[in-house]
Coordinates of N, CA and C in Angstrom, one line a residue:
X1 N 0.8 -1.2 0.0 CA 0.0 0.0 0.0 C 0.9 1.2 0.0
X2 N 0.5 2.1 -1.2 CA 1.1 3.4 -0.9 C 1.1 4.1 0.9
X3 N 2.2 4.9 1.0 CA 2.7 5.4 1.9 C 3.4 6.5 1.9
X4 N 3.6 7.3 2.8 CA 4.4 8.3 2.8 C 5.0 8.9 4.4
X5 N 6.4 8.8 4.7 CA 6.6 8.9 6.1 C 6.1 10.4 6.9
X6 N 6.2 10.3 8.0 CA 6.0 11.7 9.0 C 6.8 11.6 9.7
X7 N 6.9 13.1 9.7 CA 7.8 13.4 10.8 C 7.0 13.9 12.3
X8 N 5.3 14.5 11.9 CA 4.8 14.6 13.4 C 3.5 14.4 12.9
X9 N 2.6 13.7 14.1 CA 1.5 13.2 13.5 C 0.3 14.5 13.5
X10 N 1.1 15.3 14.1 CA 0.3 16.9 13.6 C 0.1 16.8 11.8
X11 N 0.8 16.8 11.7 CA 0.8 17.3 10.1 C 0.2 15.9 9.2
X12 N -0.3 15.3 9.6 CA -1.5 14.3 8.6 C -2.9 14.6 9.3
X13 N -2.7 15.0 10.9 CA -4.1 15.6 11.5 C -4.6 16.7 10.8
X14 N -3.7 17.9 10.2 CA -3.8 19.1 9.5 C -4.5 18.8 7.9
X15 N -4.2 17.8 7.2 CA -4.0 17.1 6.1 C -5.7 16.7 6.1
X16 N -5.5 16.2 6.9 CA -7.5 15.3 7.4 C -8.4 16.3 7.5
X17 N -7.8 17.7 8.2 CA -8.9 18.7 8.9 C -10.4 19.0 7.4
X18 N -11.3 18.5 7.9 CA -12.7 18.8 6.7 C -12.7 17.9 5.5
X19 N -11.6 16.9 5.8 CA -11.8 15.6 4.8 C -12.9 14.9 4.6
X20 N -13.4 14.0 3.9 CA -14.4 13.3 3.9 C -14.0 11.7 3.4
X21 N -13.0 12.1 4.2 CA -12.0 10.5 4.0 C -11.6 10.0 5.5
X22 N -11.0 8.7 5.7 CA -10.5 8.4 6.3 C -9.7 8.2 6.6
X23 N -8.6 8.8 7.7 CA -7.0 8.6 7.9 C -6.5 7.6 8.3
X24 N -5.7 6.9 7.4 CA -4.5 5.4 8.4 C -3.8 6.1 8.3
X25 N -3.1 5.9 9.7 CA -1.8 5.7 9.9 C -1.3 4.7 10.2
X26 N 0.5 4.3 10.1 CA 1.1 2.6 10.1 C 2.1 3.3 11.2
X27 N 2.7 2.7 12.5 CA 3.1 3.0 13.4 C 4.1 1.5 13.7
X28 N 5.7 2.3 12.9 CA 6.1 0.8 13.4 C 7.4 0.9 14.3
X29 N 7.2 0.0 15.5 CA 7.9 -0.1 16.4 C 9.4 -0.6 16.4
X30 N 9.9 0.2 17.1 CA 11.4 -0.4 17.4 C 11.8 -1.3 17.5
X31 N 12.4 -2.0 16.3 CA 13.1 -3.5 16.0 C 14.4 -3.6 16.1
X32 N 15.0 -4.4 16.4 CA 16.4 -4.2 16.7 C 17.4 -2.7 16.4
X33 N 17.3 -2.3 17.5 CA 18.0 -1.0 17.2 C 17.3 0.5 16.6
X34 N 16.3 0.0 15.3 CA 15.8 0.8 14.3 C 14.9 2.0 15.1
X35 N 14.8 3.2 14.8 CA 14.2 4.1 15.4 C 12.6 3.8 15.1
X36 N 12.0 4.2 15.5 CA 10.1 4.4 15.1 C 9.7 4.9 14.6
X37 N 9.0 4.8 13.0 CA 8.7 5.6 12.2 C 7.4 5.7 12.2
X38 N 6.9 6.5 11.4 CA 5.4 6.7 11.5 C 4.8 7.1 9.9
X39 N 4.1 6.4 9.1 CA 3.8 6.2 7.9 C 2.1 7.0 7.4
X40 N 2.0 8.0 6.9 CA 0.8 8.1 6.4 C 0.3 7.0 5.3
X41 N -0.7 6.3 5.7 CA -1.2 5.6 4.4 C -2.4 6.3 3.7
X42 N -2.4 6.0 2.3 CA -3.6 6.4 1.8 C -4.8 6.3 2.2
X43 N -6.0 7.7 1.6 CA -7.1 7.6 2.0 C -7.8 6.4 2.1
X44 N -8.9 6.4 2.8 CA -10.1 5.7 2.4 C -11.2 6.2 2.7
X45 N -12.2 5.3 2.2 CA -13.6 5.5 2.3 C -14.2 5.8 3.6
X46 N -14.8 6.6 4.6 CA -15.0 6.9 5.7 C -16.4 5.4 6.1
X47 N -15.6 5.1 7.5 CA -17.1 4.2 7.8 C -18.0 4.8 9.2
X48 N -17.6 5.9 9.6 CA -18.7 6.4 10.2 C -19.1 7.3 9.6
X49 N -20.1 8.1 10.1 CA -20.8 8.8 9.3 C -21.5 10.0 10.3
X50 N -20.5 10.9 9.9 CA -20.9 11.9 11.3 C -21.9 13.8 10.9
X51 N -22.4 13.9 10.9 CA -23.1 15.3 11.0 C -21.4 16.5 11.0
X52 N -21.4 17.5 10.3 CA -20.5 18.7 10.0 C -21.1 19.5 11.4
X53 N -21.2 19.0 12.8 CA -21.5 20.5 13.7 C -20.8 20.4 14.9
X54 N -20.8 20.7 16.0 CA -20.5 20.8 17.3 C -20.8 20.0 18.0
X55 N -19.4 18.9 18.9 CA -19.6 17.8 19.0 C -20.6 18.6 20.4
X56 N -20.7 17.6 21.4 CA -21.9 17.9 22.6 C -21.4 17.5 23.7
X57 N -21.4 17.8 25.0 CA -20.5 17.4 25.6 C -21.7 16.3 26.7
X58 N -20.7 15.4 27.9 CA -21.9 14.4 28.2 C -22.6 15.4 28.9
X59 N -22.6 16.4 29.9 CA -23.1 17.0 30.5 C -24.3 17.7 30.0
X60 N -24.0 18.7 28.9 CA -25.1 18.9 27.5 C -26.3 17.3 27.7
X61 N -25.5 16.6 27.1 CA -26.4 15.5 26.7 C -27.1 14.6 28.1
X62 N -26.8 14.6 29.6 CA -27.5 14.6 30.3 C -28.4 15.2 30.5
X63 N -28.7 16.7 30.4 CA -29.3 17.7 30.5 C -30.5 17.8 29.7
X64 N -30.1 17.3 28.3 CA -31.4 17.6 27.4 C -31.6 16.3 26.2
X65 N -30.8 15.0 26.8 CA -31.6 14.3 25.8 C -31.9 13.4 26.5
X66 N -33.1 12.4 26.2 CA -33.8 11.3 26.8 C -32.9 10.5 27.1
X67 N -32.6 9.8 28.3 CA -31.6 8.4 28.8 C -32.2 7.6 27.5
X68 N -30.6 7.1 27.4 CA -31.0 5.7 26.5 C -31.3 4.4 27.2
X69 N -31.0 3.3 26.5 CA -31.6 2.4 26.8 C -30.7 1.9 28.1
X70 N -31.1 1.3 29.2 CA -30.2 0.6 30.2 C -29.0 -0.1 29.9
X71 N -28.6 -0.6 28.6 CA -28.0 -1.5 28.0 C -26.9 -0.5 27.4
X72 N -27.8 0.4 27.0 CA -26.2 1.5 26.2 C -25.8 2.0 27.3
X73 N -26.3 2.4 28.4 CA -25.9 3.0 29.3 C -24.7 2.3 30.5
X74 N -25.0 1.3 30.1 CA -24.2 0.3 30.9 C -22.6 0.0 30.4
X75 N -22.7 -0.1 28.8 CA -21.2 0.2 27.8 C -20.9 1.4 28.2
X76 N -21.9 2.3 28.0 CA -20.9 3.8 28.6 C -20.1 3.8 29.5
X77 N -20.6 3.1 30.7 CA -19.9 3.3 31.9 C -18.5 2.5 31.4
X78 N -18.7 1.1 30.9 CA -17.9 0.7 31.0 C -16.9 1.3 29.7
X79 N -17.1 2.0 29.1 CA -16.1 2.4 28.2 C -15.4 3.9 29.5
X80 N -16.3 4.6 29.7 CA -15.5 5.4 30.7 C -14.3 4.7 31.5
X81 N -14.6 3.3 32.4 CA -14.2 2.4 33.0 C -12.6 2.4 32.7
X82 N -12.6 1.7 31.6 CA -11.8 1.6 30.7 C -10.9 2.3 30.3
X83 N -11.2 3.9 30.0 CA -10.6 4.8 29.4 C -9.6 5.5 30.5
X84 N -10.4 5.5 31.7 CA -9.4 5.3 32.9 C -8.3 4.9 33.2
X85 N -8.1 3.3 32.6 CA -7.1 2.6 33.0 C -6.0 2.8 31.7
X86 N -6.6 3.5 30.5 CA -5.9 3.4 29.3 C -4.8 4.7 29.8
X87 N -5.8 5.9 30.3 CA -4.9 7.0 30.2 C -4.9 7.6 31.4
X88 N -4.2 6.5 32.7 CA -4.4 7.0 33.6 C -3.0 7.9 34.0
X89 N -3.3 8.7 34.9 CA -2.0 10.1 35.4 C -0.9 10.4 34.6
X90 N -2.4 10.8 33.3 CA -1.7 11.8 32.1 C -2.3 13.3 32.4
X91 N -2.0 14.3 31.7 CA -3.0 15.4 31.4 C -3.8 15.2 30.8
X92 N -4.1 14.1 30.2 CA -6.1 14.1 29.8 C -6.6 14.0 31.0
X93 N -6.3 13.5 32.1 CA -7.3 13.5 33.5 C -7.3 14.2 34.1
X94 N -7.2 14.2 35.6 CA -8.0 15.4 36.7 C -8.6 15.7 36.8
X95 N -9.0 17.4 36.3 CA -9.5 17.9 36.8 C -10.8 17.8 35.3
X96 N -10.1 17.4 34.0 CA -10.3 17.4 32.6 C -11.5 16.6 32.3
X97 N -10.9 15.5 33.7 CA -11.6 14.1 33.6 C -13.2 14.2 34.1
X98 N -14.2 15.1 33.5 CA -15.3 15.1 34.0 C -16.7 15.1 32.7
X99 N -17.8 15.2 33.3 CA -18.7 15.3 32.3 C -18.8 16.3 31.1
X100 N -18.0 17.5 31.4 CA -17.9 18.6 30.4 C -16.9 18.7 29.5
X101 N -15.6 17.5 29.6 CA -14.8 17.2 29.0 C -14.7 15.9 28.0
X102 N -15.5 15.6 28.7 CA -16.5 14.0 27.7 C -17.4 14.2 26.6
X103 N -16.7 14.1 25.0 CA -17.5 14.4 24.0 C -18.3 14.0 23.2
X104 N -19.2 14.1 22.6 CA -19.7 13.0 21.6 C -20.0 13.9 20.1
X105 N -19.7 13.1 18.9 CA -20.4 13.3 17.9 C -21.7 13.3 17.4
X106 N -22.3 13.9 16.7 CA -23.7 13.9 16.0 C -23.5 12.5 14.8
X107 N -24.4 11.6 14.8 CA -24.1 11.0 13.7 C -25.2 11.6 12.4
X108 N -25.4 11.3 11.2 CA -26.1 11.7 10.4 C -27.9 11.6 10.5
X109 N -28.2 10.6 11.5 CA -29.4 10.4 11.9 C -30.1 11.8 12.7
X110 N -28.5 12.4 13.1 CA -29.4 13.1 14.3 C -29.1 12.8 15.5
X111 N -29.0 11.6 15.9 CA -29.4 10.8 17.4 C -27.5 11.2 17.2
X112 N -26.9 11.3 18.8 CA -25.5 11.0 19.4 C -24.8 10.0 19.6
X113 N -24.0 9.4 19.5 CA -23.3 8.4 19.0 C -22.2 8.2 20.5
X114 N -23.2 7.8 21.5 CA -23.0 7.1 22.8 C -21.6 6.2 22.4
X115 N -21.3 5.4 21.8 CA -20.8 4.2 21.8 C -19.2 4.4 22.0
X116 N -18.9 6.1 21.3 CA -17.7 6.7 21.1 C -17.5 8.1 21.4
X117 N -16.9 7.7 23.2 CA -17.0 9.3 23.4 C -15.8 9.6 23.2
X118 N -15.1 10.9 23.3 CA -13.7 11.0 23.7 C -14.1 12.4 24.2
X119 N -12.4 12.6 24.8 CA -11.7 13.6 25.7 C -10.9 15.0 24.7
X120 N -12.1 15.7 25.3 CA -11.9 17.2 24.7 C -10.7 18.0 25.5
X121 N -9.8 18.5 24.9 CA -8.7 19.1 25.9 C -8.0 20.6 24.6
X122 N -7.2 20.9 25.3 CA -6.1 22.5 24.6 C -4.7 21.6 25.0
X123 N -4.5 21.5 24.0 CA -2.6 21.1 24.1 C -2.5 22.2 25.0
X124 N -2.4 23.3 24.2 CA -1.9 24.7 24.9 C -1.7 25.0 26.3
X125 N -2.5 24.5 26.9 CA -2.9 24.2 28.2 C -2.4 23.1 29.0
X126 N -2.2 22.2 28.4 CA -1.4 21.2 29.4 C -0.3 21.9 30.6
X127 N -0.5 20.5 31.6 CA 0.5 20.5 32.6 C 1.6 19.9 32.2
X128 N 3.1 20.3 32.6 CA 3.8 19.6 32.7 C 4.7 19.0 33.9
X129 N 4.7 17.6 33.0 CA 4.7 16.9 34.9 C 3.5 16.5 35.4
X130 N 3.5 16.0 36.7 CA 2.6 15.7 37.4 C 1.9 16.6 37.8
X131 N 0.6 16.6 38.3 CA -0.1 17.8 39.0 C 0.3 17.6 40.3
X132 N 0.1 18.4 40.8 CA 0.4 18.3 42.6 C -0.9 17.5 43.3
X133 N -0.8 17.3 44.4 CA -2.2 16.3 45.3 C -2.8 17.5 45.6
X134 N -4.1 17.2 45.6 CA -4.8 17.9 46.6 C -5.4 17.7 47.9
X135 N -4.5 18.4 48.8 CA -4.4 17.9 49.9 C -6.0 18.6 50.7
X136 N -6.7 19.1 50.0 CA -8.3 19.2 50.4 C -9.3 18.3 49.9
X137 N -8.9 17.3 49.0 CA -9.7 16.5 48.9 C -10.2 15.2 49.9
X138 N -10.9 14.6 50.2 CA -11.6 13.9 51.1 C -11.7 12.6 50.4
X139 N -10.8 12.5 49.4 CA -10.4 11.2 48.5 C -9.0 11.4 48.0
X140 N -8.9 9.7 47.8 CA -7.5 9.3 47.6 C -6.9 9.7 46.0
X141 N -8.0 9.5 45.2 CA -7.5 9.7 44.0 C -8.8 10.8 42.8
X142 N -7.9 11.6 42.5 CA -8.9 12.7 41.8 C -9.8 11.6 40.4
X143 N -8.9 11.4 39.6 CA -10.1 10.4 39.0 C -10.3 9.4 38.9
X144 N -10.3 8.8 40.0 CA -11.0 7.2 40.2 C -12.8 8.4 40.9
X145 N -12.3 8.6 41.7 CA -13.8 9.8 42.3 C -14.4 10.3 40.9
X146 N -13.5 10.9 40.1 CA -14.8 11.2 38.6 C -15.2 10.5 38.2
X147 N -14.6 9.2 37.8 CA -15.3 7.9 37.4 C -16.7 7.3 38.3
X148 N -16.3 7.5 39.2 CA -17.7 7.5 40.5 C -18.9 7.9 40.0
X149 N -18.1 9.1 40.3 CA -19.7 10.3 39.5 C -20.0 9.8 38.2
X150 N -19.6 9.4 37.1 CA -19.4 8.9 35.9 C -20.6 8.0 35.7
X151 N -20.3 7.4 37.4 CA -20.8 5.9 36.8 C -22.6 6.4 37.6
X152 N -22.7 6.9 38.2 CA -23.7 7.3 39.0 C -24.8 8.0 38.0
X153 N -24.1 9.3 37.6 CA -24.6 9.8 36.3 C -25.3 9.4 35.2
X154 N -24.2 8.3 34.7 CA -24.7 7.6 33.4 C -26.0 6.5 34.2
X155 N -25.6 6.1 34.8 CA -27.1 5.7 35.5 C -28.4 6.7 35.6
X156 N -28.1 7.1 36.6 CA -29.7 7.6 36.8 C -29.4 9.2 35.7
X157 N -28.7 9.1 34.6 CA -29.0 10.1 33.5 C -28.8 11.8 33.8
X158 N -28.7 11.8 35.5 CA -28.7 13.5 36.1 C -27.3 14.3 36.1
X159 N -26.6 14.9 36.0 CA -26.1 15.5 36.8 C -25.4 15.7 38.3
X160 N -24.8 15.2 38.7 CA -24.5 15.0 40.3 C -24.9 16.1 41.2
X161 N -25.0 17.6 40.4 CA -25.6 18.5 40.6 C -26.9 18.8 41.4
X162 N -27.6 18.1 40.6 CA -29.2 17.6 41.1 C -29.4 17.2 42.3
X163 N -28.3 16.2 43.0 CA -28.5 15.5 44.1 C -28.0 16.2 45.1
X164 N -27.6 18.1 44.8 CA -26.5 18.5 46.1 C -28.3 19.2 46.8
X165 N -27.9 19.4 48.5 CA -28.9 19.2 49.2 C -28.8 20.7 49.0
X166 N -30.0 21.6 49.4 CA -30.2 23.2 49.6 C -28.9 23.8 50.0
X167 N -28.5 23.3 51.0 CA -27.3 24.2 51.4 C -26.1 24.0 50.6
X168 N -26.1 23.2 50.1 CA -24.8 22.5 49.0 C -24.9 23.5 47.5
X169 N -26.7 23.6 47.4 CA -26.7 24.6 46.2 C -26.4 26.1 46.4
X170 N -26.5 26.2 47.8 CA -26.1 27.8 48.0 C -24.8 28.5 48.5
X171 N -23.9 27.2 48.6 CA -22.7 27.1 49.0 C -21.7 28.2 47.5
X172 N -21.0 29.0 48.9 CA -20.1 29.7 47.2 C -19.6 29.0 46.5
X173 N -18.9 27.9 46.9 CA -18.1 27.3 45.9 C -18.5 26.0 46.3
X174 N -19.1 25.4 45.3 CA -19.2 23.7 46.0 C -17.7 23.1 45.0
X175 N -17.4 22.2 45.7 CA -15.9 21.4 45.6 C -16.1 20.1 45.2
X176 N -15.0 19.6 44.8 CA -15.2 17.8 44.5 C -15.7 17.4 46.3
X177 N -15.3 17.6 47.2 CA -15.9 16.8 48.3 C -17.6 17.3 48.3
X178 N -18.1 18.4 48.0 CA -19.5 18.6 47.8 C -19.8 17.2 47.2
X179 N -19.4 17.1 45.9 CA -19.3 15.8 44.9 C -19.8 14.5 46.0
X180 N -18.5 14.5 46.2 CA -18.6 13.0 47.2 C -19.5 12.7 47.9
X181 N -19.9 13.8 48.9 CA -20.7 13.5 49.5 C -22.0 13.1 48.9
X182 N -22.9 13.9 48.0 CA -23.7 14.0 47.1 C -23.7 12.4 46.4
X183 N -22.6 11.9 46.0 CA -22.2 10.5 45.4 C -22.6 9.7 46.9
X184 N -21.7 9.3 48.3 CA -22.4 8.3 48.6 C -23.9 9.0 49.2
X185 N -25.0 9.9 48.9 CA -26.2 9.9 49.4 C -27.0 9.2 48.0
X186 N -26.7 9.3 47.0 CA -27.2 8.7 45.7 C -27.0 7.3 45.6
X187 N -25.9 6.7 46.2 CA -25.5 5.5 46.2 C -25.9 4.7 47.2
X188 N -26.1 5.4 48.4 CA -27.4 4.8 49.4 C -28.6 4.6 49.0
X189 N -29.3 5.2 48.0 CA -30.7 5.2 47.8 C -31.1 4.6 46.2
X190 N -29.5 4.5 45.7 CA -30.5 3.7 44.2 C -30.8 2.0 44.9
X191 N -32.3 1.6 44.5 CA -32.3 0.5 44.4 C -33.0 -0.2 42.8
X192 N -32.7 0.6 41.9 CA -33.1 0.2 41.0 C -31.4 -0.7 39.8
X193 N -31.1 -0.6 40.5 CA -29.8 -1.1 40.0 C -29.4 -2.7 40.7
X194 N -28.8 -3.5 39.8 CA -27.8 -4.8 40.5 C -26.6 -4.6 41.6
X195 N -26.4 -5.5 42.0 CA -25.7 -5.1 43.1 C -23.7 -5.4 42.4
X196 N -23.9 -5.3 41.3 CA -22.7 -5.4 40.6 C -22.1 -3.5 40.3
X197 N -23.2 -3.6 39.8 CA -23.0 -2.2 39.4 C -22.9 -1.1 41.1
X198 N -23.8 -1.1 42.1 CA -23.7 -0.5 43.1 C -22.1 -0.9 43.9
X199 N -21.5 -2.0 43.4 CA -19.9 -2.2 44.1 C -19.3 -2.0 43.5
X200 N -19.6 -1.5 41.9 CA -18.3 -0.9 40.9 C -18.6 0.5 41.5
X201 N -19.4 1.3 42.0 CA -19.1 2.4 42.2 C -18.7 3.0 43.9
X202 N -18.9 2.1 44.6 CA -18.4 1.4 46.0 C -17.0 2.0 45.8
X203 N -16.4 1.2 44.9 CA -14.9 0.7 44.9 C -14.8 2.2 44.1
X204 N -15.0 3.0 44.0 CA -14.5 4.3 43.2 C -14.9 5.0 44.3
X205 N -15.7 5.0 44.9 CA -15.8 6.4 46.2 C -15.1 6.0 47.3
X206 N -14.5 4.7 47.9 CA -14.1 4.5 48.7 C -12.3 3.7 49.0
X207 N -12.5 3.6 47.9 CA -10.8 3.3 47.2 C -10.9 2.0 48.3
X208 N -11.3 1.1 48.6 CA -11.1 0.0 49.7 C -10.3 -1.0 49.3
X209 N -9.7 -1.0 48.3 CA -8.9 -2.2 47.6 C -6.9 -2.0 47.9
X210 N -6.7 -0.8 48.5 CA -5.6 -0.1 48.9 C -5.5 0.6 50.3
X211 N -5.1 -0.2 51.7 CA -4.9 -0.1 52.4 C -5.2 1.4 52.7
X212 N -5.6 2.1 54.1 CA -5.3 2.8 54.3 C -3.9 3.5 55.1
X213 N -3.4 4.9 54.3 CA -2.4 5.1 54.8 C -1.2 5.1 53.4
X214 N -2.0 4.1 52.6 CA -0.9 4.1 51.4 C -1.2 5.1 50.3
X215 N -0.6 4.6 49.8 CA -0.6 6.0 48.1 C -1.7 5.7 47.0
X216 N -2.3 5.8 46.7 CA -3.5 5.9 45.9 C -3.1 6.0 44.4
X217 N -2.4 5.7 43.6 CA -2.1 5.8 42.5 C -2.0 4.6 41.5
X218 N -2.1 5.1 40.1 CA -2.8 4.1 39.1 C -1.3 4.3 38.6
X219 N -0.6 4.6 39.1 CA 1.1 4.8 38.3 C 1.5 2.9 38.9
X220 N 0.9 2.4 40.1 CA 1.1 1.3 40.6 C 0.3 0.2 40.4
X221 N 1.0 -1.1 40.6 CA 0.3 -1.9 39.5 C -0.6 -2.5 40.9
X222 N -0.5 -2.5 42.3 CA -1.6 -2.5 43.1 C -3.3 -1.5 43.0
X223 N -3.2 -0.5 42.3 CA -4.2 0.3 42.3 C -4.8 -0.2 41.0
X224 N -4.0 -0.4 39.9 CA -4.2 -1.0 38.5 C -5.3 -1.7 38.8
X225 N -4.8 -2.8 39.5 CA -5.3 -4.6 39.5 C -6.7 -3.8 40.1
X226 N -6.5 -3.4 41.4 CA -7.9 -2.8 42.2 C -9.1 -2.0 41.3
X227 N -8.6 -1.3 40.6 CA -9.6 -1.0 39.5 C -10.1 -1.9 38.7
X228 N -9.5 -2.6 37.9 CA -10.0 -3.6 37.1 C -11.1 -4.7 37.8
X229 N -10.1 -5.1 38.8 CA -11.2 -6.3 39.4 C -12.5 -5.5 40.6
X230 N -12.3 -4.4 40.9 CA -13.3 -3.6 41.6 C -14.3 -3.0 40.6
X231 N -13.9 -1.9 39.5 CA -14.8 -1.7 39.0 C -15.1 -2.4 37.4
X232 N -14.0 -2.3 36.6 CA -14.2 -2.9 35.1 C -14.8 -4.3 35.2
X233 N -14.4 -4.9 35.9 CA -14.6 -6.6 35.7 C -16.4 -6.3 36.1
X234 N -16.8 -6.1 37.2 CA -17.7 -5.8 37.0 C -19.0 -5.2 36.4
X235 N -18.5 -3.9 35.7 CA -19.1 -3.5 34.4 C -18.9 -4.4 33.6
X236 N -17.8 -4.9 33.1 CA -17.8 -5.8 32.0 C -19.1 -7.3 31.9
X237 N -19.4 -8.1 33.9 CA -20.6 -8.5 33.8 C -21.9 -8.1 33.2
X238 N -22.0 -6.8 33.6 CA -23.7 -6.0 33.6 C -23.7 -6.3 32.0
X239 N -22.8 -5.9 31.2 CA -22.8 -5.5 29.5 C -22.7 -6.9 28.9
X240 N -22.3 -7.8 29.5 CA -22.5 -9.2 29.2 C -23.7 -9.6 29.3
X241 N -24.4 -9.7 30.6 CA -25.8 -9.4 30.7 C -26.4 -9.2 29.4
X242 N -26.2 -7.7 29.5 CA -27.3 -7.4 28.6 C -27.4 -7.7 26.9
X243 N -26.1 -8.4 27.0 CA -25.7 -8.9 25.7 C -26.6 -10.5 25.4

């Protein structure tokens, strides 16, 4: 197959911008010695099929479109799930990692294309390096807690917003611990849910799988494992289910 090398994968993203094609790229790894190149391949025929407008963010789309079906809703989570463990304590997450940073496409139908969200960000803006802790948070880890809300959300379809009490809505600044709190009073009271799903979000508000006292981080392959088998393995049940 025709090809042509790159030197940064900016410049085939530039190349694509308003295409009505589809971009491969060929990405080949370091083989003995050999440095890593990076290959533009020729066009092809596009197989999704997306509307020319403004993607929507999930927040938007909690707000004003009808919950889907229990079954899509349940992949969401677990694709959120997931997307956690892919790109965990990078600058795609933190503070980034929330409902307003979570995007979706229009497909040509009209209807939002649930199945494939991604992460809206500004290069320009990145951190470099680590972010610092926040040592006012009332949780161990900033986005294992968004994923919480994530998963609470995509459930009962609201806003975590909805569930802060009078004084929480008139508070100057509500905070991720407003969050939390708000998270375990919603998670006391759903009973319309399996009890798979209520312990995948257990294990995100209360980090119970990592001692207390220790370090909370997905940089370690103890917090790894604790996500997967706390919350993904779980989601991954529900969507089987419903499969």
């Amino acid at each position: 197959q025709d090809r042509a090398e790159l030197e940064r994968i900016c410049d085939a993203l530039q190349l694509a911008a308003g295409a009505n094609h589809r971009l491969c790229l060929l990405v080949e790894s370091q083989v003995s010695g050999q440095e890593t190149k990076l290959w533009r391949l020729g066009w092809q025929q596009p197989v999704l099929a997306y509307e020319i407008c403004p993607a929507v963010s999930f927040g938007m789309v909690l707000r004003n479109h009808t919950a889907p079906a229990l079954s899509d809703r349940r992949r969401l989570a677990l694709t959120f799930a997931r997307s956690l463990l892919q790109l965990y304590e990078s600058p795609w997450l933190s503070e980034r990692w929330d409902k307003e940073s979570l995007q979706f496409f229009f497909q040509t139908s009209g209807d939002v294309d649930m199945r494939r969200p991604y992460i809206s960000t500004s290069f320009d803006n990145f951190p470099i390096g680590s972010e610092p802790p926040d040592l006012n948070l009332l949780h161990r880890s900033r986005g294992i807690l968004q994923l919480g809300l994530l998963l609470i959300e995509t459930h009962t379809w609201k806003p975590i917003e909805n569930f802060y009490t009078e004084g929480e809505r008139t508070a100057s600044q509500p905070t991720s611990n407003t969050d939390l709190q708000a998270a375990w009073r919603v998670h006391s009271s759903m009973r319309d849910c399996f009890g798979t799903y209520l312990s995948a979000i257990s294990a995100c508000l209360s980090v119970s799988w990592v001692a207390v006292g220790m370090r909370v981080s997905l940089e370690d392959a103890e917090t790894r494992s604790g996500l997967y088998h706390g919350v993904v393995k779980p989601l991954e049940m529900e969507v089987s289910l419903a499969d």
